[in-house]
Each structure stands twice: as C-alpha cells, then as structure tokens.
mmCIF file of C-alpha atoms and ligand atoms in Angstrom:
data_model
loop_
_atom_site.group_PDB
_atom_site.id
_atom_site.type_symbol
_atom_site.label_atom_id
_atom_site.label_comp_id
_atom_site.label_asym_id
_atom_site.label_seq_id
_atom_site.Cartn_x
_atom_site.Cartn_y
_atom_site.Cartn_z
ATOM 1 C CA UNK A 1 -16.985 15.089 -2.027
ATOM 2 C CA UNK A 2 -14.316 17.860 -1.681
ATOM 3 C CA UNK A 3 -12.577 18.753 -4.947
ATOM 4 C CA UNK A 4 -9.051 18.845 -5.092
ATOM 5 C CA UNK A 5 -6.514 19.423 -8.088
ATOM 6 C CA UNK A 6 -5.464 16.051 -9.549
ATOM 7 C CA UNK A 7 -1.909 15.147 -8.798
ATOM 8 C CA UNK A 8 0.184 14.819 -11.956
ATOM 9 C CA UNK A 9 1.925 11.632 -11.613
ATOM 10 C CA UNK A 10 5.271 10.975 -13.078
ATOM 11 C CA UNK A 11 5.413 9.002 -16.160
ATOM 12 C CA UNK A 12 6.806 5.653 -16.072
ATOM 13 C CA UNK A 13 7.053 2.365 -17.798
ATOM 14 C CA UNK A 14 4.734 -0.615 -16.874
ATOM 15 C CA UNK A 15 5.295 -3.786 -15.190
ATOM 16 C CA UNK A 16 3.009 -6.600 -13.836
ATOM 17 C CA UNK A 17 3.171 -8.185 -10.511
ATOM 18 C CA UNK A 18 1.099 -11.167 -11.292
ATOM 19 C CA UNK A 19 -2.167 -9.367 -12.514
ATOM 20 C CA UNK A 20 -1.362 -6.327 -10.537
ATOM 21 C CA UNK A 21 -0.107 -3.321 -13.092
ATOM 22 C CA UNK A 22 2.525 -1.152 -11.541
ATOM 23 C CA UNK A 23 3.264 2.183 -13.102
ATOM 24 C CA UNK A 24 2.220 4.234 -16.278
ATOM 25 C CA UNK A 25 -0.748 5.623 -14.462
ATOM 26 C CA UNK A 26 -1.974 2.251 -12.835
ATOM 27 C CA UNK A 27 -3.651 2.640 -9.370
ATOM 28 C CA UNK A 28 -0.728 2.865 -6.794
ATOM 29 C CA UNK A 29 -0.586 -0.869 -5.373
ATOM 30 C CA UNK A 30 -0.401 -1.234 -1.622
ATOM 31 C CA UNK A 31 1.759 -3.903 -0.370
ATOM 32 C CA UNK A 32 2.956 -5.494 2.842
ATOM 33 C CA UNK A 33 5.189 -8.103 4.100
ATOM 34 C CA UNK A 34 4.530 -11.340 6.205
ATOM 35 C CA UNK A 35 6.443 -11.567 9.432
ATOM 36 C CA UNK A 36 5.720 -15.147 10.238
ATOM 37 C CA UNK A 37 8.288 -17.822 9.730
ATOM 38 C CA UNK A 38 7.990 -18.782 5.976
ATOM 39 C CA UNK A 39 8.660 -22.415 6.875
ATOM 40 C CA UNK A 40 5.284 -22.208 8.879
ATOM 41 C CA UNK A 41 3.096 -22.589 5.925
ATOM 42 C CA UNK A 42 -0.324 -22.371 7.918
ATOM 43 C CA UNK A 43 0.935 -19.379 9.824
ATOM 44 C CA UNK A 44 2.186 -17.510 6.696
ATOM 45 C CA UNK A 45 -1.091 -18.331 4.689
ATOM 46 C CA UNK A 46 -3.244 -17.174 7.513
ATOM 47 C CA UNK A 47 -1.601 -13.737 7.416
ATOM 48 C CA UNK A 48 -1.557 -13.402 3.880
ATOM 49 C CA UNK A 49 -5.336 -14.124 3.957
ATOM 50 C CA UNK A 50 -5.916 -11.707 6.578
ATOM 51 C CA UNK A 51 -3.724 -9.039 4.401
ATOM 52 C CA UNK A 52 -6.142 -9.794 1.664
ATOM 53 C CA UNK A 53 -9.255 -9.180 3.633
ATOM 54 C CA UNK A 54 -8.139 -5.532 4.164
ATOM 55 C CA UNK A 55 -7.435 -5.158 0.633
ATOM 56 C CA UNK A 56 -3.409 -5.552 0.094
ATOM 57 C CA UNK A 57 -2.587 -5.836 -3.766
ATOM 58 C CA UNK A 58 0.750 -7.632 -3.362
ATOM 59 C CA UNK A 59 2.341 -9.549 -0.441
ATOM 60 C CA UNK A 60 6.371 -9.981 -0.233
ATOM 61 C CA UNK A 61 7.302 -13.204 1.737
ATOM 62 C CA UNK A 62 11.009 -13.410 2.883
ATOM 63 C CA UNK A 63 12.778 -16.479 1.440
ATOM 64 C CA UNK A 64 16.091 -16.982 3.021
ATOM 65 C CA UNK A 65 16.639 -20.704 2.778
ATOM 66 C CA UNK A 66 16.034 -23.599 0.268
ATOM 67 C CA UNK A 67 13.423 -24.895 2.983
ATOM 68 C CA UNK A 68 11.670 -21.570 2.915
ATOM 69 C CA UNK A 69 11.716 -21.940 -0.966
ATOM 70 C CA UNK A 70 9.742 -25.480 -0.537
ATOM 71 C CA UNK A 71 7.353 -23.733 1.883
ATOM 72 C CA UNK A 72 6.803 -20.882 -0.427
ATOM 73 C CA UNK A 73 5.652 -23.401 -3.292
ATOM 74 C CA UNK A 74 2.971 -24.799 -0.749
ATOM 75 C CA UNK A 75 1.871 -21.148 0.216
ATOM 76 C CA UNK A 76 1.727 -19.948 -3.337
ATOM 77 C CA UNK A 77 -0.725 -22.810 -4.075
ATOM 78 C CA UNK A 78 -3.124 -21.608 -1.327
ATOM 79 C CA UNK A 79 -3.338 -17.760 -2.043
ATOM 80 C CA UNK A 80 -4.515 -15.520 -4.706
ATOM 81 C CA UNK A 81 -2.852 -12.262 -4.105
ATOM 82 C CA UNK A 82 0.381 -12.057 -6.116
ATOM 83 C CA UNK A 83 3.702 -12.971 -4.150
ATOM 84 C CA UNK A 84 7.094 -11.246 -4.301
ATOM 85 C CA UNK A 85 9.985 -13.494 -2.971
ATOM 86 C CA UNK A 86 12.561 -11.431 -0.966
ATOM 87 C CA UNK A 87 15.861 -12.742 -1.467
ATOM 88 C CA UNK A 88 19.123 -11.425 -0.686
ATOM 89 C CA UNK A 89 21.987 -13.202 -2.245
ATOM 90 C CA UNK A 90 21.347 -16.810 -3.267
ATOM 91 C CA UNK A 91 20.600 -16.976 -6.845
ATOM 92 C CA UNK A 92 19.446 -20.686 -6.452
ATOM 93 C CA UNK A 93 16.579 -19.622 -4.413
ATOM 94 C CA UNK A 94 15.633 -17.114 -6.983
ATOM 95 C CA UNK A 95 15.610 -19.933 -9.438
ATOM 96 C CA UNK A 96 13.594 -22.224 -7.318
ATOM 97 C CA UNK A 97 10.959 -19.797 -6.539
ATOM 98 C CA UNK A 98 10.695 -18.848 -10.096
ATOM 99 C CA UNK A 99 9.724 -22.442 -10.871
ATOM 100 C CA UNK A 100 7.316 -22.335 -8.086
ATOM 101 C CA UNK A 101 5.477 -19.518 -9.602
ATOM 102 C CA UNK A 102 6.568 -16.460 -7.797
ATOM 103 C CA UNK A 103 5.244 -13.142 -9.228
ATOM 104 C CA UNK A 104 8.204 -10.829 -8.551
ATOM 105 C CA UNK A 105 11.727 -11.229 -7.270
ATOM 106 C CA UNK A 106 13.248 -8.890 -4.895
ATOM 107 C CA UNK A 107 16.879 -9.236 -5.399
ATOM 108 C CA UNK A 108 19.771 -7.055 -6.277
ATOM 109 C CA UNK A 109 21.497 -8.032 -9.184
ATOM 110 C CA UNK A 110 24.836 -6.889 -8.023
ATOM 111 C CA UNK A 111 24.513 -8.907 -4.897
ATOM 112 C CA UNK A 112 24.108 -12.185 -6.849
ATOM 113 C CA UNK A 113 27.586 -13.080 -7.593
ATOM 114 C CA UNK A 114 29.471 -13.790 -10.861
ATOM 115 C CA UNK A 115 28.104 -12.927 -14.352
ATOM 116 C CA UNK A 116 26.979 -16.271 -15.000
ATOM 117 C CA UNK A 117 24.856 -16.385 -12.006
ATOM 118 C CA UNK A 118 23.221 -12.807 -12.638
ATOM 119 C CA UNK A 119 22.532 -14.003 -16.098
ATOM 120 C CA UNK A 120 20.867 -17.245 -15.118
ATOM 121 C CA UNK A 121 18.425 -15.269 -12.831
ATOM 122 C CA UNK A 122 17.673 -12.393 -15.141
ATOM 123 C CA UNK A 123 17.346 -14.940 -18.273
ATOM 124 C CA UNK A 124 15.039 -17.049 -16.084
ATOM 125 C CA UNK A 125 12.834 -13.824 -15.074
ATOM 126 C CA UNK A 126 12.777 -13.000 -18.896
ATOM 127 C CA UNK A 127 11.410 -16.343 -19.629
ATOM 128 C CA UNK A 128 8.959 -16.471 -17.128
ATOM 129 C CA UNK A 129 7.750 -12.744 -17.180
ATOM 130 C CA UNK A 130 8.808 -12.166 -13.742
ATOM 131 C CA UNK A 131 9.839 -8.629 -12.893
ATOM 132 C CA UNK A 132 12.450 -7.691 -10.361
ATOM 133 C CA UNK A 133 12.568 -5.253 -7.752
ATOM 134 C CA UNK A 134 15.738 -3.580 -7.005
ATOM 135 C CA UNK A 135 15.776 -2.677 -3.224
ATOM 136 C CA UNK A 136 18.469 -0.310 -2.000
ATOM 137 C CA UNK A 137 18.276 0.229 1.566
ATOM 138 C CA UNK A 138 20.223 2.944 3.509
ATOM 139 C CA UNK A 139 20.973 0.617 6.412
ATOM 140 C CA UNK A 140 22.744 -1.982 3.949
ATOM 141 C CA UNK A 141 24.746 0.390 1.526
ATOM 142 C CA UNK A 142 27.797 -0.937 0.050
ATOM 143 C CA UNK A 143 30.972 -0.437 2.081
ATOM 144 C CA UNK A 144 32.844 1.670 -0.714
ATOM 145 C CA UNK A 145 29.702 3.887 -0.939
ATOM 146 C CA UNK A 146 29.755 4.432 2.801
ATOM 147 C CA UNK A 147 33.506 5.190 2.473
ATOM 148 C CA UNK A 148 33.038 7.466 -0.446
ATOM 149 C CA UNK A 149 30.076 9.408 0.882
ATOM 150 C CA UNK A 150 31.038 9.081 4.750
ATOM 151 C CA UNK A 151 27.387 8.193 5.334
ATOM 152 C CA UNK A 152 24.122 7.058 3.475
ATOM 153 C CA UNK A 153 23.374 10.154 1.574
ATOM 154 C CA UNK A 154 20.762 10.625 -1.386
ATOM 155 C CA UNK A 155 23.577 10.421 -3.953
ATOM 156 C CA UNK A 156 24.905 7.402 -2.156
ATOM 157 C CA UNK A 157 21.723 5.734 -2.422
ATOM 158 C CA UNK A 158 21.366 6.678 -5.942
ATOM 159 C CA UNK A 159 24.830 5.469 -6.991
ATOM 160 C CA UNK A 160 23.941 1.993 -5.318
ATOM 161 C CA UNK A 161 20.851 1.869 -7.061
ATOM 162 C CA UNK A 162 22.231 2.827 -10.540
ATOM 163 C CA UNK A 163 24.775 -0.019 -10.261
ATOM 164 C CA UNK A 164 21.939 -2.643 -10.014
ATOM 165 C CA UNK A 165 19.930 -0.741 -12.748
ATOM 166 C CA UNK A 166 22.920 -0.760 -15.161
ATOM 167 C CA UNK A 167 23.340 -4.507 -14.547
ATOM 168 C CA UNK A 168 19.783 -5.043 -15.967
ATOM 169 C CA UNK A 169 20.355 -2.265 -18.732
ATOM 170 C CA UNK A 170 23.395 -4.216 -19.953
ATOM 171 C CA UNK A 171 21.290 -7.518 -19.971
ATOM 172 C CA UNK A 172 18.539 -5.366 -21.923
ATOM 173 C CA UNK A 173 15.909 -6.373 -19.254
ATOM 174 C CA UNK A 174 13.597 -3.648 -18.155
ATOM 175 C CA UNK A 175 10.707 -5.213 -16.300
ATOM 176 C CA UNK A 176 12.063 -3.903 -13.108
ATOM 177 C CA UNK A 177 10.983 -1.529 -10.349
ATOM 178 C CA UNK A 178 13.015 0.173 -7.702
ATOM 179 C CA UNK A 179 13.134 1.440 -4.111
ATOM 180 C CA UNK A 180 15.521 3.511 -2.444
ATOM 181 C CA UNK A 181 14.450 3.278 1.264
ATOM 182 C CA UNK A 182 15.816 4.756 4.393
ATOM 183 C CA UNK A 183 14.449 5.376 7.948
ATOM 184 C CA UNK A 184 15.166 9.086 7.824
ATOM 185 C CA UNK A 185 12.350 10.967 6.032
ATOM 186 C CA UNK A 186 14.594 13.698 4.352
ATOM 187 C CA UNK A 187 17.141 11.091 3.148
ATOM 188 C CA UNK A 188 14.462 8.875 1.544
ATOM 189 C CA UNK A 189 12.473 11.693 -0.073
ATOM 190 C CA UNK A 190 15.464 13.245 -1.625
ATOM 191 C CA UNK A 191 16.774 9.802 -2.878
ATOM 192 C CA UNK A 192 13.468 9.109 -4.463
ATOM 193 C CA UNK A 193 13.500 12.483 -6.137
ATOM 194 C CA UNK A 194 16.984 11.744 -7.654
ATOM 195 C CA UNK A 195 15.921 8.463 -8.641
ATOM 196 C CA UNK A 196 12.848 9.731 -10.323
ATOM 197 C CA UNK A 197 14.770 11.867 -12.463
ATOM 198 C CA UNK A 198 17.059 9.186 -13.595
ATOM 199 C CA UNK A 199 15.078 6.137 -14.669
ATOM 200 C CA UNK A 200 11.680 5.504 -16.252
ATOM 201 C CA UNK A 201 10.609 2.339 -14.292
ATOM 202 C CA UNK A 202 8.162 2.423 -11.458
ATOM 203 C CA UNK A 203 9.129 3.238 -8.078
ATOM 204 C CA UNK A 204 8.387 1.383 -4.936
ATOM 205 C CA UNK A 205 8.004 3.741 -2.156
ATOM 206 C CA UNK A 206 8.822 3.120 1.614
ATOM 207 C CA UNK A 207 10.163 4.719 4.597
ATOM 208 C CA UNK A 208 12.072 1.512 5.949
ATOM 209 C CA UNK A 209 12.485 0.765 9.653
ATOM 210 C CA UNK A 210 9.740 3.526 10.355
ATOM 211 C CA UNK A 211 9.209 2.637 13.797
ATOM 212 C CA UNK A 212 5.951 1.404 15.643
ATOM 213 C CA UNK A 213 2.405 1.541 14.844
ATOM 214 C CA UNK A 214 1.955 5.254 15.487
ATOM 215 C CA UNK A 215 5.553 6.841 15.015
ATOM 216 C CA UNK A 216 5.936 4.642 11.765
ATOM 217 C CA UNK A 217 2.685 5.785 10.516
ATOM 218 C CA UNK A 218 3.530 9.514 10.969
ATOM 219 C CA UNK A 219 6.811 9.243 9.212
ATOM 220 C CA UNK A 220 5.387 7.198 6.333
ATOM 221 C CA UNK A 221 2.650 9.733 5.941
ATOM 222 C CA UNK A 222 5.010 12.575 5.815
ATOM 223 C CA UNK A 223 7.646 11.043 3.457
ATOM 224 C CA UNK A 224 5.173 9.051 1.148
ATOM 225 C CA UNK A 225 2.894 11.973 1.249
ATOM 226 C CA UNK A 226 5.676 14.458 0.022
ATOM 227 C CA UNK A 227 6.464 12.192 -2.732
ATOM 228 C CA UNK A 228 2.920 11.230 -3.773
ATOM 229 C CA UNK A 229 2.142 14.756 -3.977
ATOM 230 C CA UNK A 230 4.813 15.314 -6.164
ATOM 231 C CA UNK A 231 3.740 12.517 -8.501
ATOM 232 C CA UNK A 232 6.343 10.245 -7.574
ATOM 233 C CA UNK A 233 5.623 6.439 -6.545
ATOM 234 C CA UNK A 234 3.812 3.537 -8.313
ATOM 235 C CA UNK A 235 3.601 1.145 -5.477
ATOM 236 C CA UNK A 236 4.194 1.513 -1.693
ATOM 237 C CA UNK A 237 4.680 -0.449 1.380
ATOM 238 C CA UNK A 238 4.391 1.086 4.845
ATOM 239 C CA UNK A 239 7.053 -0.663 7.158
ATOM 240 C CA UNK A 240 5.820 -0.938 10.778
ATOM 241 C CA UNK A 241 6.883 -2.883 13.741
ATOM 242 C CA UNK A 242 3.359 -3.962 14.120
ATOM 243 C CA UNK A 243 0.719 -6.393 12.607
ATOM 244 C CA UNK A 244 1.279 -6.077 8.870
ATOM 245 C CA UNK A 245 -2.605 -5.583 8.456
ATOM 246 C CA UNK A 246 -1.963 -2.042 10.072
ATOM 247 C CA UNK A 247 0.576 -1.443 7.176
ATOM 248 C CA UNK A 248 -2.199 -2.055 4.464
ATOM 249 C CA UNK A 249 -4.691 0.212 6.527
ATOM 250 C CA UNK A 250 -2.126 3.015 6.683
ATOM 251 C CA UNK A 251 -1.117 2.626 3.184
ATOM 252 C CA UNK A 252 -4.846 3.007 2.152
ATOM 253 C CA UNK A 253 -5.292 6.007 4.516
ATOM 254 C CA UNK A 254 -2.379 7.876 2.965
ATOM 255 C CA UNK A 255 -3.596 7.276 -0.494
ATOM 256 C CA UNK A 256 -7.219 8.293 0.608
ATOM 257 C CA UNK A 257 -5.924 11.585 2.117
ATOM 258 C CA UNK A 258 -4.362 12.329 -0.933
ATOM 259 C CA UNK A 259 -7.336 11.409 -2.966
ATOM 260 C CA UNK A 260 -5.262 9.260 -4.957
ATOM 261 C CA UNK A 261 -6.981 5.917 -4.453
ATOM 262 C CA UNK A 262 -10.240 5.493 -2.797
ATOM 263 C CA UNK A 263 -10.973 2.293 -0.896
ATOM 264 C CA UNK A 264 -13.436 1.908 1.980
ATOM 265 C CA UNK A 265 -14.789 4.638 4.343
ATOM 266 C CA UNK A 266 -12.909 7.782 4.687
ATOM 267 C CA UNK A 267 -13.988 8.964 8.370
ATOM 268 C CA UNK A 268 -14.209 12.400 9.078
ATOM 269 C CA UNK A 269 -14.543 13.230 12.919
ATOM 270 C CA UNK A 270 -14.278 16.089 15.074
ATOM 271 C CA UNK A 271 -11.852 15.944 18.191
ATOM 272 C CA UNK A 272 -14.949 16.515 20.444
ATOM 273 C CA UNK A 273 -15.111 19.071 23.314
ATOM 274 C CA UNK A 274 -17.782 19.837 25.937
ATOM 275 C CA UNK A 275 -20.273 20.738 23.150
ATOM 276 C CA UNK A 276 -20.565 17.131 21.873
ATOM 277 C CA UNK A 277 -23.972 15.815 22.023
ATOM 278 C CA UNK A 278 -23.014 12.096 21.604
ATOM 279 C CA UNK A 279 -20.047 9.783 22.141
ATOM 280 C CA UNK A 280 -18.146 10.837 18.988
ATOM 281 C CA UNK A 281 -14.854 8.864 19.841
ATOM 282 C CA UNK A 282 -16.701 5.578 20.846
ATOM 283 C CA UNK A 283 -18.817 6.011 17.627
ATOM 284 C CA UNK A 284 -16.028 6.554 15.361
ATOM 285 C CA UNK A 285 -13.851 3.707 16.906
ATOM 286 C CA UNK A 286 -16.466 1.133 16.806
ATOM 287 C CA UNK A 287 -17.493 1.950 13.309
ATOM 288 C CA UNK A 288 -13.791 1.704 12.118
ATOM 289 C CA UNK A 289 -13.976 -1.772 13.408
ATOM 290 C CA UNK A 290 -17.483 -2.815 12.412
ATOM 291 C CA UNK A 291 -17.012 -1.535 8.761
ATOM 292 C CA UNK A 292 -13.494 -2.787 7.835
ATOM 293 C CA UNK A 293 -15.159 -5.077 5.391
ATOM 294 C CA UNK A 294 -16.652 -2.084 3.280
ATOM 295 C CA UNK A 295 -14.597 -1.473 0.243
ATOM 296 C CA UNK A 296 -17.028 1.021 -1.448
ATOM 297 C CA UNK A 297 -15.491 4.686 -1.208
ATOM 298 C CA UNK A 298 -17.481 6.809 1.024
ATOM 299 C CA UNK A 299 -16.903 9.796 2.978
ATOM 300 C CA UNK A 300 -18.652 9.489 6.409
ATOM 301 C CA UNK A 301 -18.627 12.612 8.760
ATOM 302 C CA UNK A 302 -19.365 12.081 12.434
ATOM 303 C CA UNK A 303 -19.404 15.526 14.187
ATOM 304 C CA UNK A 304 -20.433 16.198 17.716
ATOM 305 C CA UNK A 305 -22.686 19.356 17.207
ATOM 306 C CA UNK A 306 -24.014 21.866 14.945
ATOM 307 C CA UNK A 307 -20.766 23.940 15.049
ATOM 308 C CA UNK A 308 -19.294 22.194 12.356
ATOM 309 C CA UNK A 309 -21.539 19.349 11.573
ATOM 310 C CA UNK A 310 -23.733 20.601 8.761
ATOM 311 C CA UNK A 311 -20.707 22.114 6.745
ATOM 312 C CA UNK A 312 -18.956 18.681 6.889
ATOM 313 C CA UNK A 313 -22.208 16.817 6.222
ATOM 314 C CA UNK A 314 -22.782 18.776 3.103
ATOM 315 C CA UNK A 315 -19.686 17.265 1.633
ATOM 316 C CA UNK A 316 -20.031 13.851 2.796
ATOM 317 C CA UNK A 317 -21.801 10.707 1.522
ATOM 318 C CA UNK A 318 -23.453 10.317 5.027
ATOM 319 C CA UNK A 319 -23.176 12.647 7.752
ATOM 320 C CA UNK A 320 -24.404 12.877 11.406
ATOM 321 C CA UNK A 321 -24.662 16.271 13.367
ATOM 322 C CA UNK A 322 -24.749 15.947 17.141
ATOM 323 C CA UNK A 323 -28.105 17.609 18.415
ATOM 324 C CA UNK A 324 -29.869 17.256 21.864
ATOM 325 C CA UNK A 325 -31.168 13.568 22.336
ATOM 326 C CA UNK A 326 -31.547 13.357 18.660
ATOM 327 C CA UNK A 327 -28.887 13.901 16.104
ATOM 328 C CA UNK A 328 -29.249 15.243 12.251
ATOM 329 C CA UNK A 329 -28.593 12.924 9.569
ATOM 330 C CA UNK A 330 -27.349 13.765 6.105
ATOM 331 C CA UNK A 331 -27.370 11.985 2.969
ATOM 332 C CA UNK A 332 -25.364 13.009 -0.234
ATOM 333 C CA UNK A 333 -25.353 16.557 1.442
ATOM 334 C CA UNK A 334 -28.950 16.491 1.973
ATOM 335 C CA UNK A 335 -30.736 16.998 5.520
ATOM 336 C CA UNK A 336 -33.084 14.169 6.055
ATOM 337 C CA UNK A 337 -36.129 14.335 8.053
ATOM 338 C CA UNK A 338 -35.034 11.123 10.019
ATOM 339 C CA UNK A 339 -33.098 11.680 13.075
ATOM 340 C CA UNK A 340 -30.917 9.384 14.958
ATOM 341 C CA UNK A 341 -31.274 8.678 18.780
ATOM 342 C CA UNK A 342 -27.995 9.715 20.496
ATOM 343 C CA UNK A 343 -28.225 6.504 22.622
ATOM 344 C CA UNK A 344 -28.496 4.137 19.597
ATOM 345 C CA UNK A 345 -26.057 6.209 17.255
ATOM 346 C CA UNK A 346 -23.762 3.276 16.368
ATOM 347 C CA UNK A 347 -26.235 0.690 15.143
ATOM 348 C CA UNK A 348 -28.282 3.277 13.311
ATOM 349 C CA UNK A 349 -25.035 4.620 11.484
ATOM 350 C CA UNK A 350 -23.793 1.098 10.702
ATOM 351 C CA UNK A 351 -27.007 0.073 9.154
ATOM 352 C CA UNK A 352 -27.492 3.477 7.102
ATOM 353 C CA UNK A 353 -23.739 3.162 5.997
ATOM 354 C CA UNK A 354 -24.128 -0.679 4.851
ATOM 355 C CA UNK A 355 -27.180 0.164 2.790
ATOM 356 C CA UNK A 356 -25.739 3.093 1.097
ATOM 357 C CA UNK A 357 -22.640 1.137 0.302
ATOM 358 C CA UNK A 358 -24.921 -1.687 -1.100
ATOM 359 C CA UNK A 359 -26.907 0.973 -3.100
ATOM 360 C CA UNK A 360 -23.734 2.404 -4.577
ATOM 361 C CA UNK A 361 -22.230 -0.904 -5.379
ATOM 362 C CA UNK A 362 -25.555 -1.863 -7.372
ATOM 363 C CA UNK A 363 -25.475 1.524 -9.178
ATOM 364 C CA UNK A 364 -22.046 1.068 -10.161
ATOM 365 C CA UNK A 365 -22.688 -2.610 -11.296
ATOM 366 C CA UNK A 366 -25.564 -1.510 -13.583
ATOM 367 C CA UNK A 367 -23.450 1.452 -14.840
ATOM 368 C CA UNK A 368 -20.548 -1.104 -15.840
ATOM 369 C CA UNK A 369 -23.288 -3.362 -17.331
ATOM 370 C CA UNK A 370 -24.725 -0.634 -19.642
ATOM 371 C CA UNK A 371 -21.380 0.343 -20.599
ATOM 372 C CA UNK A 372 -20.291 -3.081 -21.600
ATOM 373 C CA UNK A 373 -23.482 -3.857 -23.511
HETATM 374 S S1 LIG B 401 -17.916 20.192 16.237
HETATM 375 FE FE1 LIG B 401 -18.905 20.716 18.023
HETATM 376 S S2 LIG B 401 -18.442 19.074 19.481
HETATM 377 FE FE2 LIG B 401 -16.826 18.638 17.818
HETATM 378 S S3 LIG B 401 -15.095 19.817 18.603
HETATM 379 FE FE3 LIG B 401 -16.441 21.160 17.247
HETATM 380 S S4 LIG B 401 -17.523 22.438 18.759
HETATM 381 FE FE4 LIG B 401 -16.740 20.434 19.882
#
C-alpha cells in the first residue's frame, strides 16, 4: 500500500440521514439518484437495489407530485438504504413524505412560500429528526441574483445558499447540509470554497449536469478531487447522464484515488505496449466486472511485463507481472513460487483475489471480536 499524507478535513457539524452519519469526520457518503418514474414503484425499487449492490450509502428519489409521494411510501417499505426526497416547491409533499418515513428532505426553505408553510416543514423535520438539504444550482439561480451578478458567479451561489441557511438559522434548525452545484468546474469549486468558510454544516458535493459517463466522470473527478484534497466535502453525488450505478462506482473511484475511503478493489494496470506478455486490457476489464461484489479494500496490480510489474507488485495486495508463457505472482509484496499460465490468467487471478478477500475479511472479523470482548 502506498503511503500518503492524510487529508485534513474541514471541521463540520454532524447530521444523520437515516443511520448514515454525515460530517464531523464521518466517512464521506456516496449518493446517487434514481432516474425511473417514481410512480413506477417496481422499477424504482429495482434501481435502488442495484445501487445498494454497488455500495451506495444514500439514494435520492424525486417526488414531484402527491401521486409520487404515495409511490414513495411503497418504495420506502421495500428498501433498506436511506432515502432523500427531492422536492422543489410543494410543502405539502414534504409533509407527506415525512409521514412516510423519509430520511432527508431536499428542499430549499426560500422556495416553500410563506412563513407558515416554511415553519410547518421545519417544525415537522425537527419533530421527526429529518435533516434538510439545501441545494443551490447555478442553472436555477434566483432572477434577482442573476440580475445583480450578471451571471452565476461563486458569490451569487453563495448568496443564494445563505438566504436559505439564514431562514433555517432564524428558525433555530441546524440539521442541514448544503450544496452549491454548477456544471462549470471552476464555478462549483470556488462556490464550495466560499461556502466552506461561511457555515459549519456538512457540504454535499457535486458537479451538476456534468455530462455523459466519460466526460462527466472526468469533470467530477477534477472538481471533487480539488475540493476533497482541500478537506472540503462530507458527502457526494456524481451526476452523470448514464446509469446511476455508474455514479456510485465513479464516486467510490474518486474517494479511492484520494485514499479517503476504501471500498473494493483498486486496480492498478499498465496501458500495455508491445512488451506485454498477456492480455492486460482483457484481464482488467473482465476482472472489474467479475469482482464487482468484492467490498474488501485491496490494491491489485496487473502489469504486462517486468519493466514496471515488480515495482507495482511490491506495494499491492496481489500483483501479477507478465512473463513468457507464465507470469509472476506476488502476494502482499512478496514474490510467490507459484506462477500463472498466461492463457488462463483471468480465472487464476479471480480465484486468488477472492481467496485473499475472504482471508482479509476473516482476520478483520477476528480482530473486531477480540476488541469487543
Ligand atoms: S509495463 Fe511493460 S507491457 Fe506494460 S506498458 Fe510498461 S513496458 Fe509495456
């Protein structure tokens, strides 16, 4: 395992979305959002369960109508992961999903309407221990702020967020988190930096409307990478015009890359060249798919030849270094006598990785038992 200096995280207050802690040093929670019709209960439940299988911590579901609120009640009964209801204006929907056990309300208090409506939602959230997410988005900035600043700027996004924050402050409600998203990386990053210096509550990170799977992942990795490496951010959602399952995988990949949160396998693979002794790309692609169910943190290096193979293998949980017909196999940085047939690389590696994951899980279980007893 490579050593790296730990990131000093910004100090923040703690909220809970269901049982998932956010802020105050809690693991950075990875979120996604369903893109099925919420009224299609089976499709939405299936998508949430697919997200759970890849490790999502929290799922947001849009609830635009009372009909969707009724569907939300049924969905909530069938899934385990905490659910955030995305509500834009209608305070009655917020009250309804609160009754149905929602774990967090994504609603901007300034958009709810008159004081009585705001109070009814905030009082309900307080009574039921439901946190609120304030979500400011450069694409839907208030008209007066557009006119004041001429365009969405970091200061404009901050001012918008603080309007909602001030409402909750005035009502003495502090169980909230805030996002200030933009599709422009620099605008989002600077907005979050400003916000981080103004409030103590947890921050929900995202580059909104980031794009398709590839371009959106790159933008998100740059924007969130900058912020996370500065210690800013307590939960995140990668917004992709793609299957939401990809959002979760990319979110974990960003956290793994920064060594902030480990989950599953961190693959290290060379780009390949004419020196490769086995099919590196085919092996990595196959193993990424086959080993999606592994949650044990492991570094696995798959390198095509001895130029870089031994060096990477030394700092990996399991490493393979391409050789003629047979390839070198390393475990915990130690070269093993056993070698892999290049022809049968994928099956052999899968078996080794699964065995190693089971062993690591077992030793962790024994350690936890010893500590608890
Ligand atoms: S490790 Fe070997 S096979 Fe892989 S890119 Fe480098 S030289 Fe080529």
